[in-house]
Short mmCIF file of C-alpha atoms in Angstrom, two decimals:
data_model
loop_
_atom_site.label_atom_id
_atom_site.label_comp_id
_atom_site.label_asym_id
_atom_site.label_seq_id
_atom_site.Cartn_x
_atom_site.Cartn_y
_atom_site.Cartn_z
CA UNK A 1427 -72.30 -51.21 214.13
CA UNK A 1428 -74.23 -48.43 215.82
CA UNK A 1429 -74.56 -46.54 212.55
CA UNK A 1430 -75.92 -49.64 210.82
CA UNK A 1431 -78.55 -50.13 213.55
CA UNK A 1432 -79.66 -46.51 213.27
CA UNK A 1433 -79.84 -46.79 209.49
CA UNK A 1434 -81.93 -49.99 209.76
CA UNK A 1435 -84.31 -48.33 212.21
CA UNK A 1436 -84.76 -45.33 209.90
CA UNK A 1437 -85.44 -47.59 206.91
CA UNK A 1438 -88.02 -49.53 208.93
CA UNK A 1439 -89.77 -46.33 209.96
CA UNK A 1440 -89.75 -45.01 206.41
CA UNK A 1441 -91.12 -48.23 204.90
CA UNK A 1442 -93.63 -49.42 207.51
CA UNK A 1443 -94.65 -46.47 209.73
CA UNK A 1444 -96.91 -43.73 208.40
CA UNK A 1445 -97.18 -40.21 209.76
CA UNK A 1446 -100.75 -40.96 210.81
CA UNK A 1447 -99.50 -43.85 212.94
CA UNK A 1448 -97.11 -41.55 214.76
CA UNK A 1449 -99.86 -38.99 215.28
CA UNK A 1450 -102.21 -41.61 216.76
CA UNK A 1451 -99.45 -42.98 219.01
CA UNK A 1452 -98.61 -39.47 220.23
CA UNK A 1453 -102.29 -38.73 220.87
CA UNK A 1454 -102.75 -41.96 222.85
CA UNK A 1455 -99.59 -41.27 224.85
CA UNK A 1456 -100.79 -37.70 225.56
CA UNK A 1457 -104.23 -38.88 226.72
CA UNK A 1458 -102.81 -41.64 228.92
CA UNK A 1459 -100.34 -39.23 230.49
CA UNK A 1460 -103.13 -36.68 231.06
CA UNK A 1461 -105.36 -39.29 232.71
CA UNK A 1462 -102.50 -40.46 234.92
CA UNK A 1463 -101.77 -36.85 235.95
CA UNK A 1464 -105.44 -36.22 236.75
CA UNK A 1465 -105.80 -39.42 238.81
CA UNK A 1466 -102.63 -38.71 240.80
CA UNK A 1467 -103.64 -35.13 241.72
CA UNK A 1468 -105.74 -34.14 244.72
CA UNK A 1469 -109.36 -32.99 244.28
CA UNK A 1470 -109.57 -29.36 243.25
CA UNK A 1471 -106.02 -29.08 241.93
CA UNK A 1472 -105.59 -27.61 238.43
CA UNK A 1473 -104.76 -29.97 235.60
CA UNK A 1474 -101.05 -30.40 234.80
CA UNK A 1475 -101.06 -31.37 231.13
CA UNK A 1476 -98.28 -33.39 229.50
CA UNK A 1477 -95.55 -31.21 227.96
CA UNK A 1478 -97.37 -27.88 228.59
CA UNK A 1479 -98.17 -28.28 232.31
CA UNK A 1480 -100.48 -25.65 233.79
CA UNK A 1481 -100.14 -23.26 230.82
CA UNK A 1482 -103.46 -24.14 229.05
CA UNK A 1483 -105.44 -23.56 232.25
CA UNK A 1484 -103.66 -20.30 232.98
CA UNK A 1485 -104.06 -19.13 229.39
CA UNK A 1486 -107.80 -19.81 229.48
CA UNK A 1487 -108.29 -17.75 232.65
CA UNK A 1488 -106.01 -14.99 231.38
CA UNK A 1489 -108.24 -14.79 228.30
CA UNK A 1490 -111.32 -14.68 230.55
CA UNK A 1491 -109.71 -11.95 232.66
CA UNK A 1492 -110.27 -13.75 235.97
CA UNK A 1493 -106.89 -15.36 236.62
CA UNK A 1494 -106.48 -13.82 240.10
CA UNK A 1495 -109.94 -14.86 241.28
CA UNK A 1496 -109.47 -18.31 239.72
CA UNK A 1497 -106.21 -18.69 241.65
CA UNK A 1498 -107.85 -17.64 244.91
CA UNK A 1499 -110.78 -20.04 244.39
CA UNK A 1500 -108.46 -22.92 243.45
CA UNK A 1501 -106.30 -22.39 246.54
CA UNK A 1502 -109.44 -22.36 248.68
CA UNK A 1503 -110.50 -25.75 247.24
CA UNK A 1504 -106.99 -27.19 247.71
CA UNK A 1505 -106.62 -26.14 251.36
CA UNK A 1506 -104.19 -23.41 250.41
CA UNK A 1507 -101.49 -25.17 248.36
CA UNK A 1508 -101.16 -26.89 244.98
CA UNK A 1509 -98.24 -27.88 242.70
CA UNK A 1510 -97.64 -26.31 239.30
CA UNK A 1511 -95.41 -26.98 236.30
CA UNK A 1512 -94.74 -24.88 233.22
CA UNK A 1513 -93.85 -25.96 229.70
CA UNK A 1514 -91.35 -28.74 229.16
CA UNK A 1515 -87.83 -27.32 229.04
CA UNK A 1516 -88.89 -24.02 230.59
CA UNK A 1517 -87.46 -24.86 234.01
CA UNK A 1518 -90.50 -23.57 235.91
CA UNK A 1519 -92.07 -25.76 238.60
CA UNK A 1520 -92.94 -25.67 242.27
CA UNK A 1521 -95.92 -24.92 244.47
CA UNK A 1522 -98.40 -22.08 244.85
CA UNK A 1523 -99.59 -21.36 248.37
CA UNK A 1524 -101.72 -19.01 250.47
CA UNK A 1525 -101.07 -20.70 253.82
CA UNK A 1526 -99.60 -18.16 256.31
CA UNK A 1527 -97.50 -20.85 258.04
CA UNK A 1528 -95.90 -21.76 254.69
CA UNK A 1529 -95.22 -18.11 253.96
CA UNK A 1530 -93.62 -17.60 257.38
CA UNK A 1531 -91.45 -20.68 256.81
CA UNK A 1532 -90.19 -19.33 253.48
CA UNK A 1533 -89.79 -15.68 254.47
CA UNK A 1534 -88.43 -16.19 257.99
CA UNK A 1535 -87.92 -19.65 259.52
CA UNK A 1536 -85.92 -21.06 256.57
CA UNK A 1537 -85.03 -17.71 255.02
CA UNK A 1538 -81.53 -18.67 253.85
CA UNK A 1539 -82.93 -21.55 251.77
CA UNK A 1540 -85.24 -19.26 249.81
CA UNK A 1541 -83.42 -16.41 248.03
CA UNK A 1542 -84.85 -14.56 245.05
CA UNK A 1543 -82.75 -16.92 242.98
CA UNK A 1544 -81.21 -16.85 239.50
CA UNK A 1545 -84.59 -17.23 237.76
CA UNK A 1546 -85.70 -13.82 239.07
CA UNK A 1547 -82.31 -12.08 238.84
CA UNK A 1548 -81.76 -13.08 235.22
CA UNK A 1549 -85.04 -11.53 234.10
CA UNK A 1550 -84.30 -8.18 235.74
CA UNK A 1551 -80.53 -8.15 235.14
CA UNK A 1552 -80.49 -5.46 232.45
CA UNK A 1553 -82.65 -2.98 234.35
CA UNK A 1554 -81.71 -3.55 238.00
CA UNK A 1555 -78.18 -4.92 237.77
CA UNK A 1556 -77.09 -5.78 241.29
CA UNK A 1557 -79.54 -3.41 243.03
CA UNK A 1558 -81.26 -4.32 246.30
CA UNK A 1559 -84.45 -5.39 244.53
CA UNK A 1560 -82.47 -7.97 242.54
CA UNK A 1561 -79.81 -9.03 245.04
CA UNK A 1562 -79.26 -11.98 247.36
CA UNK A 1563 -76.72 -12.92 250.00
CA UNK A 1564 -74.04 -10.50 251.21
CA UNK A 1565 -74.81 -7.94 248.51
CA UNK A 1566 -78.43 -7.77 249.61
CA UNK A 1567 -77.48 -7.55 253.30
CA UNK A 1568 -75.09 -4.64 252.65
CA UNK A 1569 -77.71 -2.74 250.65
CA UNK A 1570 -80.43 -3.51 253.18
CA UNK A 1571 -78.30 -2.13 255.98
CA UNK A 1572 -77.53 1.03 254.03
CA UNK A 1573 -81.17 1.54 253.04
CA UNK A 1574 -82.45 1.05 256.59
CA UNK A 1575 -79.92 3.45 258.06
CA UNK A 1576 -80.71 6.24 255.60
CA UNK A 1577 -84.45 5.81 255.06
CA UNK A 1578 -85.26 5.56 258.77
CA UNK A 1579 -83.22 8.61 259.72
CA UNK A 1580 -85.16 11.63 261.01
CA UNK A 1581 -83.52 13.82 258.37
CA UNK A 1582 -84.69 11.72 255.42
CA UNK A 1583 -88.17 11.36 256.91
CA UNK A 1584 -88.49 15.13 257.21
CA UNK A 1585 -87.13 15.62 253.70
CA UNK A 1586 -89.37 13.02 252.08
CA UNK A 1587 -92.43 14.32 253.91
CA UNK A 1588 -91.70 17.89 252.82
CA UNK A 1589 -91.14 16.68 249.24
CA UNK A 1590 -94.50 14.91 249.21
CA UNK A 1591 -96.25 18.00 250.57
CA UNK A 1592 -94.56 20.25 248.03
CA UNK A 1593 -95.65 18.05 245.13
CA UNK A 1594 -99.18 17.68 246.50
CA UNK A 1595 -99.69 21.41 247.05
CA UNK A 1596 -97.62 22.67 244.14
CA UNK A 1597 -98.55 20.17 241.43
CA UNK A 1598 -101.29 17.67 242.25
CA UNK A 1599 -103.91 19.91 243.88
CA UNK A 1600 -103.63 22.68 241.23
CA UNK A 1601 -104.05 20.05 238.50
CA UNK A 1602 -107.15 18.63 240.17
CA UNK A 1603 -108.57 22.12 240.70
CA UNK A 1604 -108.23 22.77 236.97
CA UNK A 1605 -109.91 19.47 236.19
CA UNK A 1606 -112.74 20.15 238.64
CA UNK A 1607 -113.48 23.45 236.90
CA UNK A 1608 -114.03 21.52 233.66
CA UNK A 1609 -117.37 20.12 234.78
CA UNK A 1610 -117.66 17.08 232.52
CA UNK A 1611 -113.94 16.40 232.01
CA UNK A 1612 -112.84 12.92 233.07
CA UNK A 1613 -109.24 11.84 233.63
CA UNK A 1614 -107.48 8.53 234.22
CA UNK A 1615 -106.81 8.63 237.96
CA UNK A 1616 -104.27 5.81 237.72
CA UNK A 1617 -102.19 7.78 235.21
CA UNK A 1618 -102.28 10.92 237.37
CA UNK A 1619 -101.21 8.99 240.47
CA UNK A 1620 -98.44 7.16 238.59
CA UNK A 1621 -97.11 10.53 237.43
CA UNK A 1622 -97.22 11.89 240.96
CA UNK A 1623 -95.46 8.81 242.37
CA UNK A 1624 -92.73 8.98 239.72
CA UNK A 1625 -92.04 12.66 240.46
CA UNK A 1626 -91.98 11.94 244.18
CA UNK A 1627 -89.78 8.85 244.03
CA UNK A 1628 -87.26 10.55 241.70
CA UNK A 1629 -87.03 13.49 244.10
CA UNK A 1630 -86.55 11.17 247.08
CA UNK A 1631 -84.07 8.83 245.36
CA UNK A 1632 -82.08 11.15 243.06
CA UNK A 1633 -82.99 14.65 244.22
CA UNK A 1634 -84.14 15.56 240.69
CA UNK A 1635 -87.37 16.93 239.25
CA UNK A 1636 -88.84 14.44 236.78
CA UNK A 1637 -91.64 16.82 235.73
CA UNK A 1638 -94.34 14.23 235.06
CA UNK A 1639 -96.98 16.47 236.68
CA UNK A 1640 -95.89 19.64 234.92
CA UNK A 1641 -98.48 21.72 233.08
CA UNK A 1642 -100.08 19.75 230.28
CA UNK A 1643 -98.89 16.41 231.71
CA UNK A 1644 -95.93 16.20 229.29
CA UNK A 1645 -94.19 13.12 228.00
CA UNK A 1646 -91.00 12.61 230.07
CA UNK A 1647 -88.34 10.52 228.25
CA UNK A 1648 -86.84 9.04 231.43
CA UNK A 1649 -90.27 8.07 232.80
CA UNK A 1650 -91.30 6.59 229.44
CA UNK A 1651 -88.04 4.61 229.17
CA UNK A 1652 -88.38 3.36 232.75
CA UNK A 1653 -91.94 2.19 232.21
CA UNK A 1654 -90.99 0.52 228.94
CA UNK A 1655 -87.97 -1.23 230.49
CA UNK A 1656 -90.11 -2.52 233.35
CA UNK A 1657 -92.82 -3.89 231.04
CA UNK A 1658 -90.29 -5.59 228.76
CA UNK A 1659 -88.45 -7.15 231.71
CA UNK A 1660 -91.74 -8.58 232.94
CA UNK A 1661 -92.46 -10.26 229.59
CA UNK A 1662 -89.59 -12.64 230.36
CA UNK A 1663 -91.61 -14.16 233.21
CA UNK A 1664 -94.32 -15.46 230.90
CA UNK A 1665 -92.26 -15.98 227.72
CA UNK A 1666 -90.46 -19.37 227.48
CA UNK A 1667 -86.65 -19.07 227.77
CA UNK A 1668 -86.38 -20.93 224.45
CA UNK A 1669 -87.99 -17.85 222.91
CA UNK A 1670 -86.61 -14.82 224.74
CA UNK A 1671 -83.01 -16.02 225.22
CA UNK A 1672 -82.31 -16.49 221.47
CA UNK A 1673 -83.92 -13.08 220.87
CA UNK A 1674 -81.56 -11.60 223.45
CA UNK A 1675 -78.59 -13.31 221.82
CA UNK A 1676 -79.55 -12.00 218.38
CA UNK A 1677 -80.64 -8.59 219.68
CA UNK A 1678 -84.04 -8.60 218.01
CA UNK A 1679 -87.69 -7.89 218.86
CA UNK A 1680 -88.64 -7.19 222.46
CA UNK A 1681 -85.11 -7.95 223.65
CA UNK A 1682 -83.67 -5.23 221.42
CA UNK A 1683 -86.32 -2.83 222.72
CA UNK A 1684 -85.40 -3.79 226.29
CA UNK A 1685 -81.74 -3.00 225.66
CA UNK A 1686 -82.66 0.42 224.24
CA UNK A 1687 -85.00 1.25 227.13
CA UNK A 1688 -82.61 0.14 229.87
CA UNK A 1689 -79.78 2.04 228.19
CA UNK A 1690 -81.83 5.24 228.43
CA UNK A 1691 -82.63 4.58 232.11
CA UNK A 1692 -79.04 3.80 233.03
CA UNK A 1693 -77.66 6.77 231.10
CA UNK A 1694 -79.95 9.07 233.06
CA UNK A 1695 -78.96 7.45 236.36
CA UNK A 1696 -75.24 7.46 235.47
CA UNK A 1697 -75.43 11.13 234.51
CA UNK A 1698 -77.18 12.01 237.77
CA UNK A 1699 -74.59 10.12 239.84
CA UNK A 1700 -71.73 11.75 237.91
CA UNK A 1701 -73.20 15.23 238.39
CA UNK A 1702 -73.59 14.62 242.13
CA UNK A 1703 -70.00 13.34 242.34
CA UNK A 1704 -68.83 16.52 240.61
CA UNK A 1705 -70.86 18.63 243.03
CA UNK A 1706 -69.34 16.77 245.98
CA UNK A 1707 -65.80 17.36 244.69
CA UNK A 1708 -66.51 21.02 244.02
CA UNK A 1709 -68.35 21.92 247.22
CA UNK A 1710 -66.71 19.42 249.56
CA UNK A 1711 -69.93 18.01 251.04
CA UNK A 1712 -73.60 17.46 250.25
CA UNK A 1713 -74.91 18.63 253.60
CA UNK A 1714 -77.61 20.68 251.89
CA UNK A 1715 -79.07 17.63 250.13
CA UNK A 1716 -81.17 14.96 251.82
CA UNK A 1717 -82.13 12.70 248.91
CA UNK A 1718 -81.11 9.05 249.10
CA UNK A 1719 -78.34 9.31 246.50
CA UNK A 1720 -76.69 12.25 248.26
CA UNK A 1721 -76.95 10.64 251.69
CA UNK A 1722 -75.40 7.39 250.45
CA UNK A 1723 -72.66 9.27 248.62
CA UNK A 1724 -71.85 11.23 251.78
CA UNK A 1725 -71.98 8.28 254.18
CA UNK A 1726 -69.16 6.03 255.34
CA UNK A 1727 -69.98 2.50 254.15
CA UNK A 1728 -68.55 -0.69 255.67
CA UNK A 1729 -65.21 -1.84 254.20
CA UNK A 1730 -66.44 -4.68 252.00
CA UNK A 1731 -67.99 -4.98 248.52
CA UNK A 1732 -69.82 -3.21 247.02
CA UNK A 1733 -68.16 -0.45 249.02
CA UNK A 1734 -64.71 0.57 250.12
CA UNK A 1735 -64.26 2.41 253.41
CA UNK A 1736 -61.94 4.95 251.80
CA UNK A 1737 -63.58 5.41 248.42
CA UNK A 1738 -67.21 4.99 249.50
CA UNK A 1739 -69.94 3.35 247.48
CA UNK A 1740 -69.15 2.79 243.80
CA UNK A 1741 -71.03 4.71 241.11
CA UNK A 1742 -72.44 1.41 239.81
CA UNK A 1743 -73.75 0.52 243.26
CA UNK A 1744 -75.40 3.94 243.66
CA UNK A 1745 -76.98 3.74 240.21
CA UNK A 1746 -78.41 0.24 240.69
CA UNK A 1747 -79.57 1.01 244.23
CA UNK A 1748 -81.53 4.11 243.20
CA UNK A 1749 -83.06 2.43 240.13
CA UNK A 1750 -84.28 -0.41 242.39
CA UNK A 1751 -85.71 2.16 244.79
CA UNK A 1752 -87.65 3.81 241.97
CA UNK A 1753 -88.97 0.45 240.72
CA UNK A 1754 -90.10 -0.52 244.22
CA UNK A 1755 -91.82 2.78 244.92
CA UNK A 1756 -93.15 4.07 241.61
CA UNK A 1757 -96.04 1.72 240.89
CA UNK A 1758 -96.98 0.23 244.23
CA UNK A 1759 -98.32 3.22 246.16
CA UNK A 1760 -100.02 4.79 243.12
CA UNK A 1761 -101.78 1.54 242.22
CA UNK A 1762 -102.81 1.05 245.86
CA UNK A 1763 -104.33 4.54 245.90
CA UNK A 1764 -106.22 3.91 242.66
CA UNK A 1765 -107.98 0.87 244.13
CA UNK A 1766 -108.56 2.78 247.37
CA UNK A 1767 -110.39 5.64 245.63
CA UNK A 1768 -112.42 3.12 243.60
CA UNK A 1769 -113.52 1.25 246.73
CA UNK A 1770 -114.24 4.49 248.56
CA UNK A 1771 -116.53 5.72 245.75
CA UNK A 1772 -118.85 2.78 246.43
CA UNK A 1773 -118.88 3.27 250.22
CA UNK A 1774 -120.08 6.78 251.20
CA UNK A 1775 -120.24 5.65 254.85
CA UNK A 1776 -116.52 4.85 254.84
CA UNK A 1777 -115.74 8.09 252.99
CA UNK A 1778 -117.64 10.07 255.64
CA UNK A 1779 -115.55 8.49 258.41
CA UNK A 1780 -112.34 9.18 256.48
CA UNK A 1781 -113.32 12.85 256.13
CA UNK A 1782 -114.04 13.07 259.87
CA UNK A 1783 -110.65 11.47 260.55
CA UNK A 1784 -108.89 14.01 258.32
CA UNK A 1785 -110.66 16.95 259.99
CA UNK A 1786 -109.98 15.63 263.50
CA UNK A 1787 -106.27 15.04 262.81
CA UNK A 1788 -105.76 18.66 261.78
CA UNK A 1789 -103.38 17.73 258.99
CA UNK A 1790 -101.13 15.40 260.99
CA UNK A 1791 -101.15 12.28 258.80
CA UNK A 1792 -99.63 10.26 261.62
CA UNK A 1793 -102.83 10.79 263.61
CA UNK A 1794 -105.18 9.64 260.83
CA UNK A 1795 -105.87 6.17 262.18
CA UNK A 1796 -109.07 5.51 260.25
CA UNK A 1797 -107.48 6.58 256.96
CA UNK A 1798 -104.53 4.31 257.77
CA UNK A 1799 -106.95 1.44 258.40
CA UNK A 1800 -108.91 2.14 255.19
CA UNK A 1801 -105.73 2.07 253.10
CA UNK A 1802 -104.57 -1.12 254.81
CA UNK A 1803 -107.95 -2.74 254.18
CA UNK A 1804 -107.89 -1.67 250.53
CA UNK A 1805 -104.47 -3.29 250.07
CA UNK A 1806 -105.74 -6.48 251.72
CA UNK A 1807 -108.28 -6.84 248.91
CA UNK A 1808 -106.10 -5.37 246.15
CA UNK A 1809 -102.43 -5.84 247.12
CA UNK A 1810 -100.07 -3.80 244.89
CA UNK A 1811 -97.91 -6.91 244.37
CA UNK A 1812 -100.46 -9.74 244.00
CA UNK A 1813 -97.97 -12.60 243.65
CA UNK A 1814 -94.36 -13.11 244.71
CA UNK A 1815 -92.01 -16.08 244.86
CA UNK A 1816 -88.75 -17.45 246.21
CA UNK A 1817 -86.55 -20.24 244.86
CA UNK A 1818 -85.39 -23.17 247.01
CA UNK A 1819 -81.68 -23.88 247.24
CA UNK A 1820 -82.15 -27.32 248.81
CA UNK A 1821 -84.96 -29.85 249.19
CA UNK A 1822 -87.44 -28.83 251.86
CA UNK A 1823 -90.87 -29.62 253.32
CA UNK A 1824 -93.35 -26.82 254.05
CA UNK A 1825 -95.27 -26.79 257.36
CA UNK A 1826 -98.42 -28.15 255.66
CA UNK A 1827 -96.44 -31.18 254.49
CA UNK A 1828 -95.88 -30.08 250.88
CA UNK A 1829 -92.46 -31.16 249.55
CA UNK A 1830 -90.31 -28.65 247.64
CA UNK A 1831 -87.33 -29.79 245.59
CA UNK A 1832 -84.15 -27.81 245.10
CA UNK A 1833 -84.48 -25.11 242.39
CA UNK A 1834 -88.27 -25.24 242.56
CA UNK A 1835 -90.19 -22.07 243.37
CA UNK A 1836 -92.63 -21.34 246.16
CA UNK A 1837 -95.13 -18.79 244.88
CA UNK A 1838 -97.09 -17.09 247.64
CA UNK A 1839 -100.34 -15.65 246.35
CA UNK A 1840 -100.88 -12.41 248.28
CA UNK A 1841 -104.15 -11.66 246.44
CA UNK A 1842 -105.62 -14.99 247.58
CA UNK A 1843 -104.30 -14.61 251.13
CA UNK A 1844 -106.31 -11.41 251.60
CA UNK A 1845 -109.50 -13.19 250.50
CA UNK A 1846 -109.20 -16.33 252.61
CA UNK A 1847 -112.25 -16.99 254.82
CA UNK A 1848 -110.18 -19.12 257.17
CA UNK A 1849 -107.93 -16.15 257.88
CA UNK A 1850 -110.24 -13.13 257.65
CA UNK A 1851 -113.66 -14.58 258.38
CA UNK A 1852 -116.88 -14.88 256.33
CA UNK A 1853 -116.83 -11.15 255.49
CA UNK A 1854 -113.38 -11.43 253.88
CA UNK A 1855 -114.60 -9.93 250.58
CA UNK A 1856 -116.11 -6.90 252.30
CA UNK A 1857 -114.26 -3.56 252.42
CA UNK A 1858 -114.36 -3.00 256.19
CA UNK A 1859 -111.59 -0.74 257.63
CA UNK A 1860 -112.91 -1.33 261.16
CA UNK A 1861 -111.26 -4.75 261.22
CA UNK A 1862 -107.92 -2.92 261.66
CA UNK A 1863 -109.01 -0.69 264.57
CA UNK A 1864 -109.01 -1.17 268.31
CA UNK A 1865 -112.64 -1.67 269.32
CA UNK A 1866 -112.37 0.57 272.38
CA UNK A 1867 -109.97 3.36 271.44
CA UNK A 1868 -110.47 3.42 267.66
CA UNK A 1869 -106.69 3.54 267.19
CA UNK A 1870 -105.01 1.59 264.41
CA UNK A 1871 -104.29 -1.89 265.76
CA UNK A 1872 -103.01 -3.58 262.61
CA UNK A 1873 -99.60 -4.15 264.15
CA UNK A 1874 -101.10 -6.95 266.22
CA UNK A 1875 -101.83 -9.01 263.10
CA UNK A 1876 -99.28 -11.57 261.95
CA UNK A 1877 -97.24 -10.09 259.09
CA UNK A 1878 -97.32 -13.52 257.46
CA UNK A 1879 -101.02 -13.40 256.77
CA UNK A 1880 -100.76 -9.81 255.45
CA UNK A 1881 -97.64 -9.82 253.28
CA UNK A 1882 -98.48 -6.69 251.27
CA UNK A 1883 -95.11 -5.22 252.34
CA UNK A 1884 -93.36 -8.60 252.37
CA UNK A 1885 -92.29 -9.93 255.78
CA UNK A 1886 -89.32 -11.30 257.67
CA UNK A 1887 -85.80 -10.06 256.90
CA UNK A 1888 -86.99 -8.69 253.54
CA UNK A 1889 -89.78 -6.58 255.03
CA UNK A 1890 -90.09 -3.52 252.79
CA UNK A 1891 -87.77 -0.75 254.05
CA UNK A 1892 -90.01 1.78 252.30
CA UNK A 1893 -93.19 0.82 254.16
CA UNK A 1894 -93.17 3.98 256.26
CA UNK A 1895 -92.43 6.12 253.22
CA UNK A 1896 -95.28 4.47 251.28
CA UNK A 1897 -97.87 5.01 254.02
CA UNK A 1898 -96.82 8.64 254.44
CA UNK A 1899 -97.14 9.25 250.72
CA UNK A 1900 -100.50 7.50 250.39
CA UNK A 1901 -102.03 9.16 253.45
CA UNK A 1902 -100.82 12.62 252.43
CA UNK A 1903 -102.23 12.27 248.91
CA UNK A 1904 -105.53 10.73 250.04
CA UNK A 1905 -106.06 13.37 252.74
CA UNK A 1906 -105.26 16.28 250.42
CA UNK A 1907 -107.50 15.00 247.62
CA UNK A 1908 -110.47 13.97 249.78
CA UNK A 1909 -110.34 17.19 251.83
CA UNK A 1910 -110.90 19.21 248.67
CA UNK A 1911 -112.67 16.98 246.15
CA UNK A 1912 -115.27 14.30 245.78
CA UNK A 1913 -113.89 11.62 243.45
CA UNK A 1914 -116.66 10.37 241.16
CA UNK A 1915 -115.97 7.19 239.19
CA UNK A 1916 -117.32 7.43 235.65
CA UNK A 1917 -120.08 4.78 235.35
CA UNK A 1918 -120.03 1.99 232.80
CA UNK A 1919 -116.34 1.08 233.14
CA UNK A 1920 -115.07 -2.47 233.48
CA UNK A 1921 -112.81 -2.25 236.50
CA UNK A 1922 -110.63 -5.32 236.94
CA UNK A 1923 -106.96 -6.15 237.62
CA UNK A 1924 -104.37 -6.34 234.89
CA UNK A 1925 -102.10 -9.40 234.74
CA UNK A 1926 -98.77 -7.97 235.82
CA UNK A 1927 -96.37 -8.11 238.75
CA UNK A 1928 -98.13 -4.93 239.94
CA UNK A 1929 -101.93 -4.96 240.30
CA UNK A 1930 -102.79 -2.19 237.85
CA UNK A 1931 -106.41 -1.43 237.02
CA UNK A 1932 -106.45 -2.99 233.55
CA UNK A 1933 -107.87 -0.07 231.56
CA UNK A 1934 -107.18 2.68 234.06
CA UNK A 1935 -109.85 4.36 236.19
CA UNK A 1936 -111.70 7.30 234.67
CA UNK A 1937 -112.94 9.74 237.31
CA UNK A 1938 -114.21 13.28 237.72
CA UNK A 1939 -113.15 15.63 240.52
CA UNK A 1940 -115.89 17.70 242.10
CA UNK A 1941 -114.86 20.48 244.49
CA UNK A 1942 -116.32 20.16 247.98
CA UNK A 1943 -118.32 23.06 249.38
CA UNK A 1944 -116.64 22.69 252.76
CA UNK A 1945 -112.96 21.82 252.68
CA UNK A 1946 -111.14 19.95 255.41
CA UNK A 1947 -107.91 21.95 255.20
CA UNK A 1948 -104.58 20.43 256.22
CA UNK A 1949 -103.23 22.94 258.72
CA UNK A 1950 -99.92 21.23 259.60
CA UNK A 1951 -98.29 20.19 256.35
CA UNK A 1952 -95.18 18.40 257.66
CA UNK A 1953 -95.69 15.66 260.27
CA UNK A 1954 -93.05 15.35 262.96
CA UNK A 1955 -90.34 12.82 262.17
CA UNK A 1956 -90.86 11.18 265.56
CA UNK A 1957 -94.52 10.62 264.75
CA UNK A 1958 -93.67 9.19 261.36
CA UNK A 1959 -91.15 6.83 262.89
CA UNK A 1960 -93.85 5.17 264.94
CA UNK A 1961 -96.10 4.22 262.04
CA UNK A 1962 -95.04 0.64 261.51
#
């Protein structure tokens, strides 16, 4: 009976309904649905189109190159929160917010209801595995505890500080001196800083020399594979699952390239872990090494997965942990420094105060309060991670009254939060480091600000464990460069953010380095660990 009814319906459609009729009906249905969506939305909210959701609006602003500023302006019109929906069948929906109270609710008050979630983990599974940057629940807590214990130890702080100084003095400064001698030679500052950060983070995480800043700025296979794997993983966030998942299944296109790139990264990491294991068995201890891998391998972990009290951390755990550490630290500090130097080039008054701060501190980066404030202010305007999100496990209501359904995402827009007049005042778009200083003493007073309105380093239980490391690296590099060189931005460039999970300058930043006549030398290269420990 059912088959006969279906057959009759098909015959009716074939005989009496033309393709043009279906097209008109679909068009009318689309328009009616669009009108209904527009009438049901609040003033200022972006249009959620039938079937394709917010994608046409996003695509238009991506093409215009102003998607971050559009998002900030839209949130301002919508009182800080609006709903979004992706393409039908893509499984992406939720809310976008810049309200500090909402962010605090997600990152702290109702933390357990908002993990990274399977949506995020699946897209980074090949590269990060179960590493801290991709973990939730007990696995994340175990890795967080291990990371905090090792990275906040005086020994690691001294080691990482000495490593930064060695790279700055032995690699970065000589390179810039060579460039400064070539009077008209311009270089991409972002590329140079990314190379420096990769060398530094590999030394801190694995205790190996990556060699990205070696003479001639050579191509480094591991660095190239890591960058490629990161970029290809990110494409999954804006490619519909109906596209990238079949490609992964068939092993073609970008998914095949991702497999090849992540294989190269993991082979390097596996080889490094195996070599360190062999060294440990041969020598008996790794007391002479202070890198993160060696310290974890030598430590006594708690007796639960992913560790065993007798056997220690597994090789897989160590590999994934260190790869996550490199991902978290490679791009963020270098990109932050690129924007900082760009902003500084347009503000000679701020640069003069930074130079005075460097000279007064005598090389102790922990005492450079104005430089600390200038870097913090730069990251307020250009946060290294402009957007982040969490996924709800259960239905919830945000403090501003916005409902969130289970499996929906709450996207907190860090870029917009730093440009909110309600939070930062009418001069929110101005680069003004003084807003972070104590009016009377001139000391850095940023710790008094709520971390939920300045989430550059995340906040709550997932507050970045590398925050101290990042500030030390950025301040050391900035002080060394500015003490010796004037950084001149080549005129005529279009400087704007690139759409990515990290806020790269889209086309890089071409600069020239001009040697200063009077140098502000850094007389005490390694800050005391106690001083470093008090930075955040």
